[in-house]
Structures are given as C-alpha cells and as structure tokens.
CSV table of N, CA and C in Angstrom, one decimal:
chain,number,residue,atom,x,y,z
A,1,UNK,N,-10.6,38.3,13.6
A,1,UNK,CA,-10.6,36.9,13.3
A,1,UNK,C,-9.2,36.4,13.4
A,2,UNK,N,-9.0,35.3,14.2
A,2,UNK,CA,-7.7,34.7,14.5
A,2,UNK,C,-7.5,33.6,13.5
A,3,UNK,N,-6.3,33.5,13.1
A,3,UNK,CA,-5.9,32.4,12.2
A,3,UNK,C,-4.8,31.6,12.8
A,4,UNK,N,-4.9,30.3,12.9
A,4,UNK,CA,-3.9,29.4,13.4
A,4,UNK,C,-3.1,28.9,12.2
A,5,UNK,N,-1.8,29.1,12.2
A,5,UNK,CA,-0.9,28.6,11.2
A,5,UNK,C,-0.3,27.3,11.7
A,6,UNK,N,-0.4,26.3,11.0
A,6,UNK,CA,0.2,25.0,11.3
A,6,UNK,C,1.4,24.8,10.5
A,7,UNK,N,2.5,24.6,11.0
A,7,UNK,CA,3.8,24.4,10.3
A,7,UNK,C,3.8,23.0,9.6
A,8,UNK,N,4.1,22.9,8.4
A,8,UNK,CA,4.2,21.7,7.7
A,8,UNK,C,5.4,20.9,8.2
A,9,UNK,N,5.3,19.6,8.1
A,9,UNK,CA,6.4,18.8,8.6
A,9,UNK,C,7.6,19.0,7.6
A,10,UNK,N,8.8,18.8,8.1
A,10,UNK,CA,10.0,19.0,7.3
A,10,UNK,C,10.5,17.6,6.8
A,11,UNK,N,9.5,16.7,6.7
A,11,UNK,CA,9.8,15.4,6.2
A,11,UNK,C,8.9,15.0,5.1
A,12,UNK,N,9.4,14.6,4.0
A,12,UNK,CA,8.5,14.2,2.9
A,12,UNK,C,8.7,12.7,2.6
A,13,UNK,N,7.6,11.9,2.5
A,13,UNK,CA,7.6,10.5,2.2
A,13,UNK,C,7.2,10.3,0.8
A,14,UNK,N,8.0,9.7,0.0
A,14,UNK,CA,7.7,9.4,-1.4
A,14,UNK,C,7.2,7.9,-1.5
A,15,UNK,N,6.1,7.8,-2.2
A,15,UNK,CA,5.6,6.4,-2.4
A,15,UNK,C,5.3,6.3,-3.9
A,16,UNK,N,5.8,5.3,-4.6
A,16,UNK,CA,5.4,5.1,-6.0
A,16,UNK,C,4.2,4.2,-6.2
A,17,UNK,N,3.3,4.6,-7.0
A,17,UNK,CA,2.1,3.8,-7.2
A,17,UNK,C,1.9,3.7,-8.7
A,18,UNK,N,2.7,3.0,-9.5
A,18,UNK,CA,2.5,3.0,-10.9
A,18,UNK,C,1.2,2.3,-11.4
A,19,UNK,N,0.6,2.9,-12.4
A,19,UNK,CA,-0.6,2.4,-12.9
A,19,UNK,C,-0.4,1.2,-13.8
A,20,UNK,N,0.6,1.2,-14.7
A,20,UNK,CA,0.9,0.1,-15.6
A,20,UNK,C,2.3,0.4,-16.1
A,21,UNK,N,3.0,-0.7,-16.5
A,21,UNK,CA,4.4,-0.5,-17.0
A,21,UNK,C,4.5,0.4,-18.2
A,22,UNK,N,3.5,0.5,-19.0
A,22,UNK,CA,3.6,1.3,-20.2
A,22,UNK,C,3.6,2.8,-19.9
A,23,UNK,N,3.1,3.2,-18.7
A,23,UNK,CA,3.2,4.6,-18.3
A,23,UNK,C,4.6,4.9,-17.7
A,24,UNK,N,4.9,6.1,-17.6
A,24,UNK,CA,6.2,6.5,-17.1
A,24,UNK,C,6.2,6.1,-15.6
A,25,UNK,N,7.0,5.1,-15.3
A,25,UNK,CA,7.0,4.5,-13.9
A,25,UNK,C,7.6,5.5,-12.9
A,26,UNK,N,7.1,5.4,-11.6
A,26,UNK,CA,7.6,6.3,-10.6
A,26,UNK,C,9.1,6.2,-10.4
A,27,UNK,N,9.7,5.0,-10.5
A,27,UNK,CA,11.2,4.9,-10.4
A,27,UNK,C,11.9,5.7,-11.4
A,28,UNK,N,11.3,5.8,-12.6
A,28,UNK,CA,12.0,6.6,-13.7
A,28,UNK,C,11.8,8.1,-13.4
A,29,UNK,N,10.7,8.5,-12.8
A,29,UNK,CA,10.5,9.9,-12.4
A,29,UNK,C,11.5,10.2,-11.3
A,30,UNK,N,11.7,9.3,-10.4
A,30,UNK,CA,12.7,9.6,-9.3
A,30,UNK,C,14.1,9.8,-9.9
A,31,UNK,N,14.4,8.9,-10.8
A,31,UNK,CA,15.8,9.0,-11.5
A,31,UNK,C,15.9,10.3,-12.2
A,32,UNK,N,14.9,10.7,-12.9
A,32,UNK,CA,14.9,12.0,-13.6
A,32,UNK,C,15.0,13.1,-12.7
A,33,UNK,N,14.3,13.1,-11.6
A,33,UNK,CA,14.4,14.2,-10.6
A,33,UNK,C,15.8,14.2,-9.9
A,34,UNK,N,16.4,13.1,-9.8
A,34,UNK,CA,17.8,13.1,-9.1
A,34,UNK,C,18.8,13.8,-10.0
A,35,UNK,N,18.5,14.0,-11.2
A,35,UNK,CA,19.4,14.7,-12.1
A,35,UNK,C,19.2,16.2,-12.0
A,36,UNK,N,18.6,16.8,-11.0
A,36,UNK,CA,18.5,18.2,-10.8
A,36,UNK,C,17.3,18.9,-11.3
A,37,UNK,N,16.3,18.1,-11.7
A,37,UNK,CA,15.0,18.8,-12.1
A,37,UNK,C,14.3,19.4,-10.9
A,38,UNK,N,13.4,20.4,-11.2
A,38,UNK,CA,12.6,21.0,-10.1
A,38,UNK,C,11.9,19.9,-9.3
A,39,UNK,N,11.9,20.0,-8.0
A,39,UNK,CA,11.2,19.1,-7.1
A,39,UNK,C,12.1,17.8,-6.8
A,40,UNK,N,13.3,17.8,-7.2
A,40,UNK,CA,14.2,16.7,-7.0
A,40,UNK,C,14.4,16.5,-5.5
A,41,UNK,N,14.7,15.2,-5.1
A,41,UNK,CA,15.0,15.0,-3.6
A,41,UNK,C,16.2,15.9,-3.2
A,42,UNK,N,17.2,16.1,-4.1
A,42,UNK,CA,18.3,16.9,-3.7
A,42,UNK,C,17.9,18.3,-3.4
A,43,UNK,N,17.0,18.9,-4.2
A,43,UNK,CA,16.5,20.3,-4.0
A,43,UNK,C,15.7,20.3,-2.7
A,44,UNK,N,14.9,19.3,-2.5
A,44,UNK,CA,14.1,19.3,-1.3
A,44,UNK,C,14.9,19.2,-0.1
A,45,UNK,N,16.0,18.4,-0.1
A,45,UNK,CA,16.9,18.3,1.0
A,45,UNK,C,17.7,19.6,1.2
A,46,UNK,N,18.0,20.2,0.1
A,46,UNK,CA,18.7,21.5,0.2
A,46,UNK,C,17.8,22.6,0.8
A,47,UNK,N,16.5,22.4,0.7
A,47,UNK,CA,15.6,23.4,1.3
A,47,UNK,C,15.2,23.0,2.8
A,48,UNK,N,15.9,22.0,3.3
A,48,UNK,CA,15.8,21.6,4.7
A,48,UNK,C,14.8,20.4,4.9
A,49,UNK,N,14.3,19.8,3.9
A,49,UNK,CA,13.4,18.6,4.0
A,49,UNK,C,14.2,17.3,4.1
A,50,UNK,N,13.7,16.4,4.9
A,50,UNK,CA,14.2,15.1,4.9
A,50,UNK,C,13.3,14.3,4.0
A,51,UNK,N,13.9,13.6,3.0
A,51,UNK,CA,13.1,12.9,2.0
A,51,UNK,C,13.4,11.4,2.3
A,52,UNK,N,12.3,10.7,2.5
A,52,UNK,CA,12.3,9.2,2.8
A,52,UNK,C,11.5,8.5,1.6
A,53,UNK,N,12.1,7.6,1.0
A,53,UNK,CA,11.5,6.9,-0.1
A,53,UNK,C,10.9,5.5,0.4
A,54,UNK,N,9.6,5.4,0.3
A,54,UNK,CA,9.0,4.1,0.7
A,54,UNK,C,8.8,3.1,-0.4
A,55,UNK,N,9.5,3.3,-1.5
A,55,UNK,CA,9.5,2.4,-2.6
A,55,UNK,C,8.2,2.5,-3.4
A,56,UNK,N,8.1,1.5,-4.4
A,56,UNK,CA,7.0,1.5,-5.3
A,56,UNK,C,6.1,0.3,-5.0
A,57,UNK,N,4.8,0.5,-5.2
A,57,UNK,CA,3.8,-0.5,-5.1
A,57,UNK,C,4.0,-1.3,-6.4
A,58,UNK,N,3.6,-2.6,-6.4
A,58,UNK,CA,3.6,-3.4,-7.7
A,58,UNK,C,2.7,-2.7,-8.7
A,59,UNK,N,3.2,-2.7,-10.0
A,59,UNK,CA,2.4,-2.1,-11.0
A,59,UNK,C,1.1,-2.9,-11.2
A,60,UNK,N,0.0,-2.2,-11.5
A,60,UNK,CA,-1.2,-2.9,-11.8
A,60,UNK,C,-1.5,-2.9,-13.3
A,61,UNK,N,-1.8,-4.1,-13.8
A,61,UNK,CA,-2.0,-4.3,-15.2
A,61,UNK,C,-3.5,-4.2,-15.5
A,62,UNK,N,-3.9,-3.2,-16.3
A,62,UNK,CA,-5.3,-3.1,-16.7
A,62,UNK,C,-5.5,-3.8,-18.1
A,63,UNK,N,-6.7,-4.4,-18.2
A,63,UNK,CA,-7.1,-5.0,-19.4
A,63,UNK,C,-8.5,-4.5,-19.8
A,64,UNK,N,-9.0,-4.9,-20.9
A,64,UNK,CA,-10.3,-4.5,-21.3
A,64,UNK,C,-11.4,-4.9,-20.3
A,65,UNK,N,-11.2,-6.0,-19.6
A,65,UNK,CA,-12.1,-6.5,-18.6
A,65,UNK,C,-13.6,-6.5,-19.0
A,66,UNK,N,-13.9,-7.3,-20.0
A,66,UNK,CA,-15.2,-7.4,-20.5
A,66,UNK,C,-16.2,-8.1,-19.5
A,67,UNK,N,-15.6,-8.9,-18.6
A,67,UNK,CA,-16.4,-9.6,-17.6
A,67,UNK,C,-17.0,-8.6,-16.6
A,68,UNK,N,-16.4,-7.5,-16.3
A,68,UNK,CA,-16.8,-6.5,-15.3
A,68,UNK,C,-17.0,-5.1,-16.0
A,69,UNK,N,-17.9,-5.0,-16.9
A,69,UNK,CA,-18.0,-3.8,-17.7
A,69,UNK,C,-18.5,-2.5,-16.9
A,70,UNK,N,-19.1,-2.8,-15.7
A,70,UNK,CA,-19.6,-1.6,-14.9
A,70,UNK,C,-18.5,-1.2,-13.9
A,71,UNK,N,-17.5,-2.0,-13.6
A,71,UNK,CA,-16.4,-1.6,-12.7
A,71,UNK,C,-15.2,-2.3,-13.1
A,72,UNK,N,-14.6,-1.8,-14.2
A,72,UNK,CA,-13.4,-2.5,-14.8
A,72,UNK,C,-12.2,-2.6,-13.9
A,73,UNK,N,-11.6,-3.8,-13.9
A,73,UNK,CA,-10.3,-4.0,-13.2
A,73,UNK,C,-10.4,-3.9,-11.7
A,74,UNK,N,-11.6,-4.1,-11.2
A,74,UNK,CA,-11.8,-3.9,-9.7
A,74,UNK,C,-10.8,-4.7,-8.9
A,75,UNK,N,-10.6,-6.0,-9.2
A,75,UNK,CA,-9.7,-6.8,-8.4
A,75,UNK,C,-8.3,-6.3,-8.4
A,76,UNK,N,-7.8,-5.9,-9.6
A,76,UNK,CA,-6.4,-5.3,-9.6
A,76,UNK,C,-6.3,-4.0,-8.8
A,77,UNK,N,-7.4,-3.2,-8.9
A,77,UNK,CA,-7.4,-1.9,-8.2
A,77,UNK,C,-7.4,-2.2,-6.7
A,78,UNK,N,-8.2,-3.1,-6.2
A,78,UNK,CA,-8.2,-3.4,-4.8
A,78,UNK,C,-6.8,-3.9,-4.3
A,79,UNK,N,-6.2,-4.8,-5.1
A,79,UNK,CA,-4.9,-5.3,-4.7
A,79,UNK,C,-3.9,-4.2,-4.6
A,80,UNK,N,-3.9,-3.2,-5.6
A,80,UNK,CA,-3.0,-2.1,-5.6
A,80,UNK,C,-3.2,-1.2,-4.4
A,81,UNK,N,-4.5,-1.0,-4.0
A,81,UNK,CA,-4.9,-0.2,-2.9
A,81,UNK,C,-4.4,-0.8,-1.6
A,82,UNK,N,-4.4,-2.1,-1.5
A,82,UNK,CA,-3.9,-2.7,-0.2
A,82,UNK,C,-2.4,-2.5,-0.1
A,83,UNK,N,-1.7,-2.6,-1.2
A,83,UNK,CA,-0.2,-2.3,-1.1
A,83,UNK,C,0.0,-0.8,-0.8
A,84,UNK,N,-0.7,0.1,-1.4
A,84,UNK,CA,-0.5,1.5,-1.1
A,84,UNK,C,-0.9,1.8,0.3
A,85,UNK,N,-2.0,1.3,0.8
A,85,UNK,CA,-2.5,1.5,2.2
A,85,UNK,C,-1.4,1.2,3.2
A,86,UNK,N,-0.7,0.0,3.0
A,86,UNK,CA,0.3,-0.4,3.9
A,86,UNK,C,1.5,0.6,4.0
A,87,UNK,N,1.9,1.1,2.8
A,87,UNK,CA,3.0,2.0,2.7
A,87,UNK,C,2.6,3.4,3.3
A,88,UNK,N,1.3,3.8,3.0
A,88,UNK,CA,0.8,5.1,3.4
A,88,UNK,C,0.7,5.1,5.0
A,89,UNK,N,0.3,4.0,5.6
A,89,UNK,CA,0.2,3.9,7.0
A,89,UNK,C,1.6,4.1,7.6
A,90,UNK,N,2.6,3.5,7.1
A,90,UNK,CA,4.0,3.7,7.6
A,90,UNK,C,4.5,5.2,7.4
A,91,UNK,N,4.2,5.7,6.3
A,91,UNK,CA,4.6,7.1,6.0
A,91,UNK,C,3.9,8.1,6.9
A,92,UNK,N,2.6,7.9,7.1
A,92,UNK,CA,1.8,8.8,7.9
A,92,UNK,C,2.2,8.7,9.4
A,93,UNK,N,2.5,7.5,9.8
A,93,UNK,CA,3.0,7.2,11.2
A,93,UNK,C,4.3,8.0,11.5
A,94,UNK,N,5.1,8.1,10.4
A,94,UNK,CA,6.4,8.8,10.6
A,94,UNK,C,6.3,10.3,10.7
A,95,UNK,N,5.1,10.8,10.5
A,95,UNK,CA,4.8,12.2,10.6
A,95,UNK,C,5.2,13.0,9.4
A,96,UNK,N,5.5,12.3,8.3
A,96,UNK,CA,5.9,13.0,7.1
A,96,UNK,C,4.7,13.5,6.3
A,97,UNK,N,5.0,14.4,5.4
A,97,UNK,CA,4.0,14.8,4.4
A,97,UNK,C,4.1,13.8,3.3
A,98,UNK,N,3.0,13.1,3.0
A,98,UNK,CA,3.1,12.0,2.0
A,98,UNK,C,2.8,12.4,0.6
A,99,UNK,N,3.7,12.0,-0.3
A,99,UNK,CA,3.6,12.4,-1.7
A,99,UNK,C,3.6,11.1,-2.5
A,100,UNK,N,2.5,10.8,-3.1
A,100,UNK,CA,2.3,9.6,-3.9
A,100,UNK,C,2.5,9.9,-5.4
A,101,UNK,N,3.5,9.2,-6.0
A,101,UNK,CA,3.8,9.4,-7.4
A,101,UNK,C,3.0,8.3,-8.2
A,102,UNK,N,2.0,8.7,-8.9
A,102,UNK,CA,1.2,7.7,-9.6
A,102,UNK,C,0.4,8.4,-10.7
A,103,UNK,N,-0.6,7.7,-11.2
A,103,UNK,CA,-1.4,8.3,-12.3
A,103,UNK,C,-2.8,7.8,-12.3
A,104,UNK,N,-3.3,7.4,-11.2
A,104,UNK,CA,-4.7,6.9,-11.2
A,104,UNK,C,-5.4,7.5,-10.0
A,105,UNK,N,-6.6,8.2,-10.2
A,105,UNK,CA,-7.3,8.8,-9.1
A,105,UNK,C,-7.7,7.8,-8.0
A,106,UNK,N,-7.9,6.6,-8.3
A,106,UNK,CA,-8.3,5.6,-7.3
A,106,UNK,C,-7.3,5.4,-6.2
A,107,UNK,N,-6.1,5.8,-6.5
A,107,UNK,CA,-5.0,5.7,-5.4
A,107,UNK,C,-5.3,6.5,-4.2
A,108,UNK,N,-6.1,7.5,-4.3
A,108,UNK,CA,-6.5,8.3,-3.1
A,108,UNK,C,-7.2,7.5,-2.1
A,109,UNK,N,-7.9,6.5,-2.5
A,109,UNK,CA,-8.6,5.6,-1.6
A,109,UNK,C,-7.6,4.9,-0.6
A,110,UNK,N,-6.5,4.4,-1.2
A,110,UNK,CA,-5.5,3.8,-0.4
A,110,UNK,C,-4.8,4.7,0.5
A,111,UNK,N,-4.5,5.9,0.0
A,111,UNK,CA,-3.9,7.0,0.8
A,111,UNK,C,-4.7,7.4,1.9
A,112,UNK,N,-6.0,7.7,1.7
A,112,UNK,CA,-6.9,8.1,2.7
A,112,UNK,C,-7.1,7.0,3.8
A,113,UNK,N,-7.1,5.8,3.3
A,113,UNK,CA,-7.3,4.7,4.3
A,113,UNK,C,-6.1,4.6,5.2
A,114,UNK,N,-4.9,4.8,4.6
A,114,UNK,CA,-3.7,4.8,5.4
A,114,UNK,C,-3.7,5.9,6.5
A,115,UNK,N,-4.1,7.1,6.0
A,115,UNK,CA,-4.2,8.2,6.9
A,115,UNK,C,-5.2,8.0,8.0
A,116,UNK,N,-6.4,7.4,7.7
A,116,UNK,CA,-7.4,7.2,8.7
A,116,UNK,C,-7.0,6.3,9.8
A,117,UNK,N,-6.0,5.5,9.5
A,117,UNK,CA,-5.5,4.6,10.6
A,117,UNK,C,-5.1,5.4,11.8
A,118,UNK,N,-4.5,6.6,11.6
A,118,UNK,CA,-4.0,7.4,12.7
A,118,UNK,C,-4.8,8.7,12.9
A,119,UNK,N,-5.6,9.1,12.0
A,119,UNK,CA,-6.3,10.3,12.1
A,119,UNK,C,-7.8,10.1,11.9
A,120,UNK,N,-8.6,10.4,12.9
A,120,UNK,CA,-10.1,10.2,12.8
A,120,UNK,C,-10.7,11.1,11.8
A,121,UNK,N,-10.3,12.4,11.8
A,121,UNK,CA,-10.8,13.4,10.9
A,121,UNK,C,-9.8,13.7,9.8
A,122,UNK,N,-10.2,13.4,8.6
A,122,UNK,CA,-9.4,13.7,7.4
A,122,UNK,C,-10.3,14.5,6.5
A,123,UNK,N,-9.7,15.6,6.0
A,123,UNK,CA,-10.4,16.4,5.0
A,123,UNK,C,-9.8,16.1,3.6
A,124,UNK,N,-10.7,16.3,2.6
A,124,UNK,CA,-10.2,16.1,1.3
A,124,UNK,C,-10.7,17.2,0.4
A,125,UNK,N,-9.7,17.8,-0.3
A,125,UNK,CA,-10.0,18.8,-1.3
A,125,UNK,C,-9.7,18.2,-2.6
A,126,UNK,N,-10.7,18.1,-3.5
A,126,UNK,CA,-10.6,17.3,-4.7
A,126,UNK,C,-10.5,18.2,-5.9
A,127,UNK,N,-9.4,18.1,-6.7
A,127,UNK,CA,-9.3,18.8,-8.0
A,127,UNK,C,-9.2,17.8,-9.1
A,128,UNK,N,-10.1,17.9,-10.0
A,128,UNK,CA,-10.0,17.0,-11.2
A,128,UNK,C,-10.8,17.6,-12.3
A,129,UNK,N,-10.7,17.1,-13.5
A,129,UNK,CA,-11.4,17.8,-14.6
A,129,UNK,C,-12.9,17.4,-14.5
A,130,UNK,N,-13.3,16.4,-13.8
A,130,UNK,CA,-14.7,16.0,-13.6
A,130,UNK,C,-14.9,15.7,-12.1
A,131,UNK,N,-16.1,15.5,-11.7
A,131,UNK,CA,-16.5,15.3,-10.3
A,131,UNK,C,-16.1,13.9,-9.8
A,132,UNK,N,-15.9,12.9,-10.7
A,132,UNK,CA,-15.7,11.5,-10.3
A,132,UNK,C,-16.8,10.9,-9.4
A,133,UNK,N,-18.0,11.3,-9.7
A,133,UNK,CA,-19.2,10.9,-8.9
A,133,UNK,C,-20.0,9.8,-9.6
A,134,UNK,N,-19.5,9.2,-10.7
A,134,UNK,CA,-20.2,8.0,-11.3
A,134,UNK,C,-20.1,6.9,-10.3
A,135,UNK,N,-21.0,5.9,-10.5
A,135,UNK,CA,-21.0,4.7,-9.8
A,135,UNK,C,-21.1,3.6,-10.8
A,136,UNK,N,-20.9,2.3,-10.4
A,136,UNK,CA,-21.1,1.2,-11.4
A,136,UNK,C,-22.5,1.3,-12.1
A,137,UNK,N,-23.5,1.8,-11.4
A,137,UNK,CA,-24.8,1.9,-12.0
A,137,UNK,C,-25.0,3.0,-13.0
A,138,UNK,N,-24.2,4.1,-12.9
A,138,UNK,CA,-24.3,5.2,-13.7
A,138,UNK,C,-23.2,5.5,-14.7
A,139,UNK,N,-22.1,4.7,-14.6
A,139,UNK,CA,-21.0,5.0,-15.5
A,139,UNK,C,-21.2,4.7,-17.0
A,140,UNK,N,-20.7,5.5,-17.8
A,140,UNK,CA,-20.8,5.2,-19.3
A,140,UNK,C,-19.6,4.3,-19.7
A,141,UNK,N,-18.5,4.3,-18.9
A,141,UNK,CA,-17.3,3.6,-19.4
A,141,UNK,C,-16.9,2.4,-18.5
A,142,UNK,N,-17.3,2.4,-17.3
A,142,UNK,CA,-16.9,1.3,-16.4
A,142,UNK,C,-15.6,1.6,-15.7
A,143,UNK,N,-14.9,2.7,-16.1
A,143,UNK,CA,-13.6,3.0,-15.5
A,143,UNK,C,-13.8,3.6,-14.1
A,144,UNK,N,-13.1,3.0,-13.2
A,144,UNK,CA,-13.2,3.3,-11.7
A,144,UNK,C,-12.6,4.7,-11.5
A,145,UNK,N,-11.7,5.2,-12.2
A,145,UNK,CA,-11.1,6.5,-12.0
A,145,UNK,C,-12.2,7.6,-12.2
A,146,UNK,N,-13.3,7.3,-12.7
A,146,UNK,CA,-14.4,8.3,-12.8
A,146,UNK,C,-15.4,8.1,-11.7
A,147,UNK,N,-15.1,7.2,-10.8
A,147,UNK,CA,-16.0,6.9,-9.7
A,147,UNK,C,-15.4,7.2,-8.3
A,148,UNK,N,-14.2,7.7,-8.2
A,148,UNK,CA,-13.5,7.7,-7.0
A,148,UNK,C,-14.2,8.5,-5.9
A,149,UNK,N,-14.6,9.7,-6.1
A,149,UNK,CA,-15.3,10.5,-5.1
A,149,UNK,C,-16.6,9.8,-4.6
A,150,UNK,N,-17.3,9.2,-5.5
A,150,UNK,CA,-18.5,8.4,-5.1
A,150,UNK,C,-18.2,7.3,-4.1
A,151,UNK,N,-17.1,6.6,-4.4
A,151,UNK,CA,-16.7,5.5,-3.5
A,151,UNK,C,-16.2,6.1,-2.2
A,152,UNK,N,-15.5,7.2,-2.2
A,152,UNK,CA,-15.0,7.8,-0.9
A,152,UNK,C,-16.1,8.2,0.0
A,153,UNK,N,-17.2,8.7,-0.6
A,153,UNK,CA,-18.3,9.2,0.2
A,153,UNK,C,-19.4,8.1,0.5
A,154,UNK,N,-19.1,6.8,0.0
A,154,UNK,CA,-19.9,5.7,0.4
A,154,UNK,C,-20.9,5.2,-0.6
A,155,UNK,N,-20.7,5.5,-1.9
A,155,UNK,CA,-21.6,5.1,-3.0
A,155,UNK,C,-20.8,4.3,-4.0
A,156,UNK,N,-21.3,3.1,-4.4
A,156,UNK,CA,-20.6,2.4,-5.5
A,156,UNK,C,-20.3,1.0,-5.2
A,157,UNK,N,-19.2,0.4,-5.7
A,157,UNK,CA,-18.9,-1.0,-5.6
A,157,UNK,C,-18.5,-1.3,-4.1
A,158,UNK,N,-19.1,-2.3,-3.5
A,158,UNK,CA,-18.9,-2.6,-2.1
A,158,UNK,C,-17.4,-2.8,-1.8
A,159,UNK,N,-16.6,-3.4,-2.7
A,159,UNK,CA,-15.2,-3.6,-2.5
A,159,UNK,C,-14.4,-2.3,-2.2
A,160,UNK,N,-14.9,-1.2,-2.8
A,160,UNK,CA,-14.2,0.1,-2.6
A,160,UNK,C,-14.9,0.9,-1.6
A,161,UNK,N,-16.2,0.9,-1.5
A,161,UNK,CA,-16.9,1.6,-0.5
A,161,UNK,C,-16.5,1.1,0.9
A,162,UNK,N,-16.4,-0.2,1.1
A,162,UNK,CA,-16.0,-0.7,2.4
A,162,UNK,C,-14.5,-1.1,2.5
A,163,UNK,N,-13.7,-0.5,1.7
A,163,UNK,CA,-12.3,-0.8,1.7
A,163,UNK,C,-11.7,-0.4,3.1
A,164,UNK,N,-12.2,0.6,3.7
A,164,UNK,CA,-11.7,1.0,5.0
A,164,UNK,C,-12.6,0.4,6.1
A,165,UNK,N,-13.8,0.5,6.0
A,165,UNK,CA,-14.8,0.0,7.0
A,165,UNK,C,-16.2,0.1,6.5
A,166,UNK,N,-17.1,0.0,7.3
A,166,UNK,CA,-18.5,0.2,6.9
A,166,UNK,C,-18.9,1.7,6.7
A,167,UNK,N,-18.1,2.6,7.3
A,167,UNK,CA,-18.4,4.0,7.2
A,167,UNK,C,-17.7,4.5,6.0
A,168,UNK,N,-18.2,5.6,5.3
A,168,UNK,CA,-17.4,6.2,4.2
A,168,UNK,C,-16.1,6.8,4.7
A,169,UNK,N,-15.1,6.9,3.8
A,169,UNK,CA,-13.8,7.5,4.2
A,169,UNK,C,-14.0,9.0,4.5
A,170,UNK,N,-14.8,9.7,3.7
A,170,UNK,CA,-15.1,11.1,3.9
A,170,UNK,C,-16.6,11.3,3.9
A,171,UNK,N,-17.1,12.1,4.8
A,171,UNK,CA,-18.5,12.4,4.8
A,171,UNK,C,-18.7,13.6,3.8
A,172,UNK,N,-19.9,13.5,3.2
A,172,UNK,CA,-20.3,14.7,2.4
A,172,UNK,C,-20.6,15.9,3.2
A,173,UNK,N,-20.3,17.1,2.7
A,173,UNK,CA,-20.6,18.3,3.5
A,173,UNK,C,-22.1,18.4,3.8
A,174,UNK,N,-22.4,18.9,4.9
A,174,UNK,CA,-23.9,19.0,5.2
A,174,UNK,C,-24.3,20.5,5.1
C-alpha cells in the first residue's frame, strides 16, 4: 500500500472571527500569544512558518431573538459569514494554512465557502460534542451552532444552505 505525504504549507493565515464582545476577543488572544505563550506567532515563525494576520471580522452581537425562535440571530450570522468568507478567500488564495480564531461553529460555513472558491473538492472532518444535525424544524433551542453540519450538507434555513450556491458545501458520505 502506497501512501502519498503532502507537505503542509509553511504559511499560516490568522483570521479573527469574534462571536460577541463579551467573549475573549481574537485580538486579545493574539496579544496574549505574542507574550510567548504556546502557539504564538513568534514561536511559529521560529519554527519556520510565515504568519500573516488577516485581521478580525466585525463582532456579531447576539440577542434573545424572540422573533426567530427556530433560527436565532440568522441575519447577524449571515452578515458575519460574508465578512469571514471574504477574508478566507484571500487567505486560501495565498496558499496558507488558514487558522480562524473564533468561538462559534457556524463560522465553518464561511471558511468552507472561502475555500470552495478555489477548490472544487473540500473534505470536512467534524469534531464536536454533538452532531450539529438539528434544523430549524427539529431544534429544541433555535441556536444555529447546533445546526451547522445540517446546513453544510444542505438541510435547514435557506439563507445558510444556499450561502455558497444551490448545492451543499459538503456532500454526505455515500
């Protein structure tokens, strides 16, 4: 059995995608990492990586959103994904390994969309404490971060299912 080893790029693109100002913002994480913490840009550069900072997306403010109980804060999430998609496209185009500093599972939709601009076939390996397969019809909470995988594979709120195009971002395994 032959194995092909693909060398990772020696360039890392940082993108901040804060969920809300009350959370530890990405710019604060970067500042903390510059002080010599593990994973700091200085340490990555010392290991031979070029680190490029693509800045922070505008923070998204979440509210109780009683108007949209089945898909809470959908408008704010889509706006944040548009910002992240633009930065991700630039980072992917540069050939860098993209690292998004954020705190919301839904951000993967913007990142995948940015990658799909340049790559037709994108694989996703999802690790989370739950499957994130709820939809607005099945959710007990209305929180979109529990619906991300469903939206990526083409089930759920049209604004997120069709964020990229009419086709799902990732096909389900057959």
